[in-house]
Short mmCIF file of C-alpha atoms in Angstrom, two decimals:
data_model
loop_
_atom_site.label_atom_id
_atom_site.label_comp_id
_atom_site.label_asym_id
_atom_site.label_seq_id
_atom_site.Cartn_x
_atom_site.Cartn_y
_atom_site.Cartn_z
CA MET A 1 4.83 -15.83 -7.77
CA VAL A 2 2.84 -13.79 -10.34
CA SER A 3 5.90 -11.57 -10.82
CA TYR A 4 8.15 -14.52 -11.48
CA LEU A 5 5.78 -16.23 -13.95
CA THR A 6 4.93 -13.03 -15.81
CA ARG A 7 8.65 -12.40 -16.27
CA ILE A 8 8.76 -15.71 -18.14
CA PHE A 9 5.49 -15.54 -20.06
CA GLY A 10 5.25 -11.80 -20.60
CA LEU A 11 2.58 -9.47 -19.22
CA GLY A 12 0.47 -10.21 -22.33
CA ARG A 13 -0.23 -13.58 -20.65
CA LEU A 14 -0.92 -12.10 -17.25
CA ALA A 15 -4.17 -14.08 -16.87
CA LEU A 16 -2.28 -17.35 -17.44
CA ALA A 17 0.21 -16.48 -14.66
CA GLU A 18 -2.65 -15.56 -12.29
CA ASP A 19 -4.44 -18.83 -13.07
CA VAL A 20 -1.31 -20.86 -12.35
CA VAL A 21 -0.82 -19.10 -9.00
CA GLN A 22 -4.47 -19.62 -8.04
CA ASP A 23 -4.27 -23.32 -8.90
CA THR A 24 -1.10 -23.61 -6.81
CA LEU A 25 -2.65 -21.96 -3.78
CA CYS A 26 -5.75 -24.19 -4.09
CA ARG A 27 -3.44 -27.20 -4.24
CA ALA A 28 -1.75 -26.07 -1.00
CA LEU A 29 -5.14 -25.72 0.69
CA GLU A 30 -5.99 -29.29 -0.28
CA ILE A 31 -2.67 -30.93 0.64
CA TRP A 32 -1.28 -29.04 3.62
CA PRO A 33 -4.13 -29.92 6.06
CA ILE A 34 -3.48 -33.59 5.27
CA GLN A 35 0.31 -33.77 4.89
CA GLY A 36 1.22 -30.82 7.04
CA VAL A 37 2.81 -27.51 6.13
CA PRO A 38 6.16 -28.10 4.39
CA ASP A 39 9.41 -26.99 6.03
CA ASN A 40 9.85 -24.32 3.35
CA PRO A 41 6.34 -23.25 2.23
CA SER A 42 7.68 -20.63 -0.20
CA ALA A 43 9.91 -23.14 -2.00
CA TRP A 44 6.97 -25.61 -2.19
CA LEU A 45 4.69 -23.03 -3.72
CA MET A 46 7.25 -21.92 -6.26
CA ARG A 47 8.08 -25.49 -7.26
CA VAL A 48 4.40 -26.46 -7.75
CA ALA A 49 3.69 -23.24 -9.68
CA ARG A 50 6.72 -23.83 -11.91
CA ASN A 51 5.72 -27.45 -12.63
CA ARG A 52 2.14 -26.43 -13.34
CA ALA A 53 3.39 -23.74 -15.77
CA ILE A 54 5.64 -26.30 -17.52
CA ASP A 55 2.70 -28.67 -17.94
CA ILE A 56 0.66 -25.89 -19.60
CA VAL A 57 3.56 -24.92 -21.90
CA ARG A 58 4.15 -28.48 -23.06
CA ARG A 59 0.51 -29.19 -23.95
CA ASP A 60 -0.58 -25.81 -25.29
CA ASP A 61 -0.26 -25.27 -29.04
CA GLN A 62 0.41 -21.55 -28.69
CA PHE A 63 3.69 -22.33 -26.93
CA ARG A 64 4.77 -25.10 -29.35
CA HIS A 65 7.52 -23.18 -31.14
CA PHE A 66 9.24 -21.78 -28.07
CA ALA A 67 8.39 -24.30 -25.33
CA PRO A 68 12.02 -25.44 -24.80
CA GLU A 69 13.19 -21.88 -24.11
CA ILE A 70 10.32 -21.19 -21.65
CA VAL A 71 10.87 -24.51 -19.85
CA TYR A 72 14.54 -23.60 -19.52
CA LEU A 73 13.68 -20.25 -17.96
CA LEU A 74 11.19 -21.81 -15.60
CA LYS A 75 13.77 -24.32 -14.41
CA GLN A 76 16.51 -21.70 -13.92
CA ARG A 77 15.66 -21.30 -10.25
CA GLU A 78 15.24 -24.99 -9.50
CA ASN A 79 18.51 -25.19 -7.54
CA GLN A 80 18.31 -21.74 -5.96
CA PRO A 81 17.11 -21.17 -2.39
CA ALA A 82 13.63 -19.67 -2.06
CA GLY A 83 13.77 -15.93 -2.18
CA THR A 84 17.16 -15.71 -3.93
CA PRO A 85 16.92 -12.86 -6.42
CA VAL A 86 17.76 -13.29 -10.09
CA PHE A 87 20.18 -10.46 -10.81
CA GLU A 88 18.70 -8.68 -13.73
CA LYS A 89 20.45 -5.97 -15.76
CA GLU A 90 18.60 -3.10 -14.06
CA ILE A 91 16.33 -4.22 -11.20
CA GLN A 92 17.31 -7.23 -9.14
CA ASP A 93 14.07 -8.10 -7.37
CA ASP A 94 11.33 -9.70 -9.52
CA GLN A 95 8.44 -7.87 -7.83
CA LEU A 96 10.07 -4.43 -8.00
CA ARG A 97 11.22 -5.09 -11.56
CA MET A 98 7.67 -6.01 -12.57
CA MET A 99 6.37 -2.85 -10.94
CA PHE A 100 8.45 -0.87 -13.40
CA ALA A 101 7.45 -3.16 -16.30
CA CYS A 102 3.76 -2.46 -15.53
CA CYS A 103 4.34 1.23 -16.16
CA HIS A 104 3.61 1.13 -19.89
CA PRO A 105 4.09 4.63 -21.38
CA GLU A 106 0.70 4.47 -23.11
CA LEU A 107 -1.06 4.08 -19.77
CA SER A 108 -1.86 6.93 -17.36
CA THR A 109 -0.10 6.93 -13.99
CA GLU A 110 -3.41 6.05 -12.24
CA VAL A 111 -3.85 3.00 -14.50
CA GLN A 112 -0.24 2.01 -14.01
CA VAL A 113 -0.64 2.11 -10.23
CA THR A 114 -3.93 0.26 -10.41
CA LEU A 115 -2.30 -2.53 -12.40
CA ILE A 116 0.61 -2.80 -9.97
CA LEU A 117 -1.70 -2.99 -6.94
CA LYS A 118 -3.91 -5.66 -8.54
CA THR A 119 -1.23 -7.81 -10.16
CA LEU A 120 1.79 -7.55 -7.91
CA CYS A 121 0.40 -6.47 -4.53
CA GLY A 122 -2.63 -8.76 -4.54
CA PHE A 123 -5.18 -5.98 -3.91
CA SER A 124 -8.85 -6.70 -4.64
CA VAL A 125 -10.82 -4.27 -6.79
CA SER A 126 -12.63 -2.98 -3.72
CA GLU A 127 -9.32 -2.28 -1.94
CA ILE A 128 -7.99 -0.41 -4.94
CA ALA A 129 -11.22 1.57 -5.18
CA HIS A 130 -10.93 2.51 -1.51
CA SER A 131 -7.29 3.58 -2.02
CA PHE A 132 -8.26 5.90 -4.87
CA LEU A 133 -11.64 6.96 -3.43
CA ALA A 134 -13.09 5.70 -6.67
CA ARG A 135 -15.99 3.42 -7.73
CA GLU A 136 -15.26 -0.25 -8.28
CA ASP A 137 -16.59 -0.18 -11.84
CA SER A 138 -14.06 2.60 -12.74
CA ILE A 139 -11.22 0.44 -11.35
CA GLU A 140 -12.44 -2.50 -13.45
CA LYS A 141 -12.34 -0.27 -16.53
CA ARG A 142 -8.77 0.78 -15.76
CA LEU A 143 -7.68 -2.83 -15.41
CA GLY A 144 -9.52 -3.70 -18.60
CA ARG A 145 -7.67 -0.97 -20.52
CA ALA A 146 -4.33 -2.15 -19.22
CA ARG A 147 -4.95 -5.80 -19.98
CA ASN A 148 -6.26 -5.02 -23.48
CA LEU A 149 -3.07 -3.04 -24.17
CA PHE A 150 -0.80 -5.81 -23.04
CA ARG A 151 -2.88 -8.42 -24.88
CA ARG A 152 -2.52 -6.44 -28.13
CA SER A 153 1.16 -5.89 -27.70
CA GLY A 154 1.81 -9.40 -26.43
CA SER A 155 4.31 -8.13 -23.90
CA PHE A 156 5.22 -5.27 -21.61
CA VAL A 157 7.74 -2.50 -22.18
CA GLU A 158 10.98 -3.72 -20.70
CA ILE A 159 13.49 -1.50 -18.96
CA THR A 160 16.30 -0.96 -21.45
CA SER A 161 18.03 2.13 -20.05
CA VAL A 162 18.39 4.09 -16.81
CA SER A 163 16.05 6.76 -18.18
CA ASP A 164 13.23 4.22 -18.28
CA ILE A 165 13.53 3.82 -14.50
CA ALA A 166 13.48 7.57 -13.83
CA GLU A 167 10.36 8.02 -15.95
CA ARG A 168 8.47 5.33 -14.12
CA LEU A 169 9.50 6.17 -10.55
CA ASP A 170 6.42 8.19 -9.58
CA ALA A 171 4.03 5.30 -10.28
CA VAL A 172 6.25 2.91 -8.30
CA TYR A 173 6.40 5.37 -5.40
CA GLN A 174 2.60 5.55 -5.34
CA ALA A 175 2.22 1.80 -5.46
CA ILE A 176 4.65 1.26 -2.54
CA TYR A 177 2.91 4.05 -0.57
CA LEU A 178 -0.52 2.50 -1.10
CA LEU A 179 0.75 -0.99 -0.33
CA PHE A 180 1.95 0.31 3.08
CA SER A 181 -1.31 2.22 3.64
CA GLU A 182 -3.39 -0.89 3.12
CA GLY A 183 -1.28 -2.75 5.64
CA TYR A 184 -1.37 0.15 8.13
CA HIS A 185 -5.18 0.54 7.97
CA GLY A 186 -6.16 -3.08 7.38
CA SER A 187 -9.31 -1.96 5.62
CA ARG A 188 -10.42 -5.31 4.23
CA SER A 189 -8.99 -7.73 6.70
CA GLU A 190 -9.92 -9.37 9.96
CA GLN A 191 -6.59 -8.01 11.16
CA THR A 192 -6.45 -4.42 12.43
CA VAL A 193 -3.11 -3.94 10.73
CA ARG A 194 -1.16 -6.14 8.36
CA GLU A 195 2.45 -5.82 9.26
CA ASP A 196 3.49 -8.12 6.40
CA LEU A 197 2.27 -5.51 3.85
CA CYS A 198 3.89 -2.65 5.77
CA PHE A 199 7.29 -4.27 5.91
CA GLU A 200 7.07 -5.55 2.32
CA ALA A 201 6.58 -1.91 1.26
CA ILE A 202 9.60 -0.90 3.30
CA ARG A 203 11.64 -3.73 1.75
CA LEU A 204 10.76 -2.63 -1.77
CA ALA A 205 11.54 1.00 -0.95
CA ILE A 206 14.94 0.04 0.47
CA LEU A 207 15.63 -2.08 -2.63
CA LEU A 208 14.68 0.93 -4.77
CA SER A 209 17.05 3.21 -2.83
CA GLU A 210 19.90 0.84 -3.44
CA HIS A 211 19.58 1.22 -7.22
CA PRO A 212 21.55 4.13 -8.70
CA GLN A 213 18.43 5.65 -10.25
CA GLY A 214 16.45 5.24 -7.03
CA ASP A 215 19.18 6.72 -4.84
CA ARG A 216 17.53 10.12 -4.58
CA PRO A 217 15.97 12.38 -1.88
CA LYS A 218 12.35 11.49 -2.76
CA THR A 219 13.02 7.80 -2.18
CA TYR A 220 14.51 8.52 1.20
CA ALA A 221 11.61 10.75 2.08
CA LEU A 222 9.22 7.90 1.34
CA LEU A 223 11.35 5.54 3.41
CA ALA A 224 11.40 7.96 6.31
CA LEU A 225 7.61 8.24 6.21
CA LEU A 226 7.17 4.44 6.14
CA CYS A 227 9.59 3.95 9.05
CA PHE A 228 7.90 6.57 11.24
CA HIS A 229 4.49 4.98 10.68
CA ALA A 230 5.74 1.43 11.06
CA ALA A 231 7.39 2.40 14.35
CA ARG A 232 3.94 3.18 15.83
CA LEU A 233 2.28 -0.10 14.77
CA ALA A 234 2.60 -1.81 18.14
CA GLY A 235 0.86 1.12 19.88
CA ARG A 236 -2.10 1.29 17.48
CA VAL A 237 -3.74 -2.00 18.43
CA ALA A 238 -5.18 -3.16 21.78
CA ASP A 239 -4.86 -6.75 23.01
CA ASP A 240 -8.35 -7.48 21.67
CA GLY A 241 -7.43 -6.16 18.24
CA ALA A 242 -9.25 -2.84 18.54
CA LEU A 243 -7.80 0.38 17.22
CA ILE A 244 -6.28 2.81 19.75
CA GLN A 245 -6.49 6.53 19.06
CA LEU A 246 -3.22 8.43 18.94
CA GLU A 247 -3.90 10.30 22.16
CA MET A 248 -4.45 7.01 24.03
CA GLN A 249 -1.42 5.16 22.70
CA ASP A 250 1.36 3.90 24.98
CA ARG A 251 4.38 5.57 23.36
CA SER A 252 6.76 3.24 25.14
CA LYS A 253 5.59 0.56 22.68
CA TRP A 254 6.74 2.60 19.69
CA ASP A 255 9.84 1.13 18.04
CA SER A 256 12.69 3.58 18.82
CA GLU A 257 15.05 1.85 16.39
CA LEU A 258 12.64 2.38 13.48
CA ILE A 259 12.09 5.97 14.55
CA GLY A 260 15.86 6.48 14.50
CA ARG A 261 16.07 4.98 11.02
CA GLY A 262 13.28 7.28 9.96
CA PHE A 263 15.28 10.36 11.09
CA ARG A 264 18.35 9.10 9.28
CA PHE A 265 16.38 8.64 6.06
CA LEU A 266 14.81 12.07 6.54
CA GLU A 267 18.28 13.59 6.85
CA LYS A 268 19.31 11.97 3.53
CA ALA A 269 16.06 13.23 1.99
CA SER A 270 16.94 16.82 2.89
CA ILE A 271 19.82 16.95 0.42
CA GLY A 272 18.99 19.23 -2.50
CA ASP A 273 16.05 21.59 -2.92
CA GLU A 274 13.27 19.12 -3.87
CA LEU A 275 10.12 19.20 -1.71
CA SER A 276 7.79 16.35 -2.53
CA GLU A 277 4.60 15.22 -0.80
CA TYR A 278 6.63 12.48 0.85
CA HIS A 279 9.00 15.05 2.40
CA VAL A 280 6.09 16.91 3.98
CA GLU A 281 4.27 13.79 5.14
CA ALA A 282 7.52 12.42 6.63
CA GLY A 283 8.01 15.75 8.42
CA ILE A 284 4.52 15.51 9.95
CA ALA A 285 5.11 11.89 11.00
CA ALA A 286 8.46 12.92 12.51
CA MET A 287 6.76 15.58 14.65
CA HIS A 288 4.37 12.93 16.02
CA CYS A 289 7.25 10.56 16.80
CA ALA A 290 9.35 13.28 18.45
CA ALA A 291 6.56 14.53 20.70
CA PRO A 292 6.92 13.21 24.31
CA SER A 293 3.13 13.05 24.64
CA TYR A 294 -0.02 13.80 22.72
CA GLU A 295 -0.51 17.01 24.70
CA GLN A 296 2.99 18.19 23.83
CA THR A 297 2.50 17.68 20.09
CA ASP A 298 3.09 20.87 18.10
CA TRP A 299 -0.27 20.85 16.34
CA ARG A 300 0.14 24.37 14.96
CA LYS A 301 3.30 23.34 13.20
CA ILE A 302 1.58 20.19 11.92
CA LEU A 303 -1.25 22.37 10.61
CA GLU A 304 1.26 24.56 8.77
CA SER A 305 2.77 21.45 7.21
CA TYR A 306 -0.68 20.27 6.06
CA ASP A 307 -1.15 23.68 4.40
CA VAL A 308 2.03 23.04 2.40
CA LEU A 309 1.06 19.43 1.67
CA HIS A 310 -2.37 20.48 0.39
CA ARG A 311 -0.77 22.94 -1.99
CA ILE A 312 1.61 20.31 -3.31
CA LYS A 313 -0.96 17.51 -3.62
CA PRO A 314 -4.54 18.63 -3.02
CA SER A 315 -6.91 15.73 -2.22
CA PRO A 316 -9.98 15.16 0.00
CA ILE A 317 -8.02 12.87 2.33
CA ILE A 318 -5.29 15.48 2.86
CA ALA A 319 -7.94 18.14 3.40
CA LEU A 320 -9.59 15.87 6.00
CA ASN A 321 -6.31 15.32 7.81
CA ARG A 322 -5.67 19.07 7.67
CA ALA A 323 -9.12 19.73 9.26
CA VAL A 324 -8.27 17.25 12.05
CA ALA A 325 -5.02 19.11 12.64
CA ALA A 326 -6.87 22.44 12.70
CA GLY A 327 -9.28 21.10 15.31
CA ASN A 328 -6.40 19.93 17.51
CA ALA A 329 -4.48 23.19 17.08
CA LEU A 330 -7.32 25.69 17.24
CA GLY A 331 -10.22 23.92 18.91
CA PRO A 332 -13.18 21.70 17.89
CA GLU A 333 -15.26 24.53 16.37
CA GLU A 334 -12.43 25.41 14.02
CA GLY A 335 -12.09 21.73 13.14
CA LEU A 336 -15.79 21.52 12.26
CA ALA A 337 -15.54 24.67 10.13
CA GLU A 338 -12.62 23.22 8.20
CA LEU A 339 -14.44 19.91 7.68
CA SER A 340 -17.37 21.82 6.13
CA LYS A 341 -15.01 23.48 3.64
CA ILE A 342 -13.32 20.32 2.22
CA PRO A 343 -13.31 20.43 -1.61
CA ASP A 344 -14.73 17.34 -3.32
CA ALA A 345 -16.15 16.16 0.00
CA ALA A 346 -18.50 13.89 -1.97
CA LYS A 347 -15.53 11.60 -2.58
CA LEU A 348 -15.39 10.98 1.17
CA ALA A 349 -19.00 9.82 1.34
CA GLY A 350 -17.95 6.18 1.79
CA TYR A 351 -15.00 6.90 4.07
CA ALA A 352 -15.82 6.09 7.69
CA PHE A 353 -13.34 8.47 9.25
CA TYR A 354 -14.99 11.49 7.60
CA PRO A 355 -18.19 11.34 9.71
CA ALA A 356 -16.02 10.14 12.61
CA ALA A 357 -14.05 13.39 12.48
CA TYR A 358 -17.35 15.32 12.80
CA GLY A 359 -18.33 13.08 15.67
CA GLU A 360 -15.02 13.61 17.45
CA PHE A 361 -15.22 17.41 17.33
CA HIS A 362 -18.89 17.48 18.41
CA LEU A 363 -17.89 15.20 21.30
CA LEU A 364 -15.10 17.52 22.32
CA ALA A 365 -17.54 20.42 22.15
CA GLY A 366 -19.92 18.59 24.50
CA ARG A 367 -22.68 17.92 21.97
CA MET A 368 -23.15 14.24 22.77
CA SER A 369 -26.30 13.53 20.72
CA GLU A 370 -24.88 15.22 17.62
CA ALA A 371 -21.61 13.29 18.02
CA ALA A 372 -23.55 10.02 18.31
CA LYS A 373 -25.30 10.63 14.95
CA HIS A 374 -21.96 10.98 13.19
CA PHE A 375 -20.43 7.93 14.91
CA GLU A 376 -23.51 5.90 13.92
CA LYS A 377 -22.83 6.91 10.30
CA ALA A 378 -19.16 5.96 10.70
CA LEU A 379 -20.22 2.57 12.07
CA GLU A 380 -22.33 1.98 8.99
CA LEU A 381 -19.30 2.65 6.78
CA ALA A 382 -16.79 0.60 8.82
CA ARG A 383 -14.66 -1.62 6.58
CA SER A 384 -13.43 -4.16 9.11
CA PRO A 385 -14.35 -5.66 12.51
CA SER A 386 -11.70 -3.55 14.22
CA GLU A 387 -13.14 -0.32 12.82
CA SER A 388 -16.66 -1.45 13.85
CA ASN A 389 -15.49 -2.07 17.43
CA PHE A 390 -13.73 1.27 17.50
CA PHE A 391 -16.80 3.23 16.45
CA LYS A 392 -19.00 1.26 18.84
CA ARG A 393 -16.75 2.37 21.69
CA LYS A 394 -16.98 5.95 20.47
CA LEU A 395 -20.74 5.63 20.48
CA GLU A 396 -20.69 4.36 24.07
CA GLY A 397 -18.66 7.42 25.03
CA CYS A 398 -21.50 9.62 23.75
CA ARG A 399 -23.99 8.18 26.23
CA PRO A 400 -24.72 10.30 29.30
CA VAL A 401 -23.10 9.08 32.54
CA VAL A 402 -25.81 7.82 34.92
#
């Protein structure tokens, strides 16, 4: 809805579009409990948002000179089924098109991705901060810089040529990746995972791959990665909503069709000599999906892949995952040693799975009391009820058997 309205008003009036959408959702909360949910909720929301926007345009002096044109644009979709895309010159889908439009050349890639996540993916400031391992005030500053720029310019930089798409791809890749990650980890939700976010990310990536400028190995590597992870969603969550560790998952619940699609995308990604972070991550995910059991996973090969990934894109999260792979491949003491050597470990101070990794390796080494201390710290940092329940169970496993 924000994407659709901002396409009409321009990103310079982003706040207006957000206000209209918020008013519309509040209206739904008031009316639907009384009158019932409409047969087509999406169409209802779009119609109410459009009518609200038309009311604002007609009564606001700043729109006086071009109100007829805006009203015409707002009514263009009136007779179209909900979800029918407007076929633009370059990008067909409103949301994907707006992702590219948010990538103003005067903004850094981090600010571009932040704006996309906030405006088009509906992330809160705290969710974005968690995604970037950054402080919330720094995210607020990024958003402020972006909005000031668009307010001064009065618009966003439209896509006018195929080269514009190529230049903005990396930021769009990152936004799609982080959109999926938030759904996969469910960090700020009562839900353990949010499949809607995961499959929306896959939809956008597929749409991107269908565009001539997005039809490239890196796009297919990202798609392969998302498919491999999405295939394991059903095995990650217990009936009570609790997280299930990889070694305890029932692999028969993994989606074999999605795994097959992942391998087909990975094959298309192998054309050419490009090796991106998405290629390596997809390769790691493929090894997990191909292993008949946790015990038969080739952890040494996965560790080698993490070595390559850390060279391509060094980050504290990748270093943490590499340390976990080292512990599985070489033993818990080696895992603890690698955890202690993570660069910029301070950025992981608020990340629950950092102390949890220490706890897991101490537990495997038989040091129950030491493991419990780290799981207690992880419990303090838990971001959702499912994570809290998971760490509570790990703590129970540290208690001596009577």
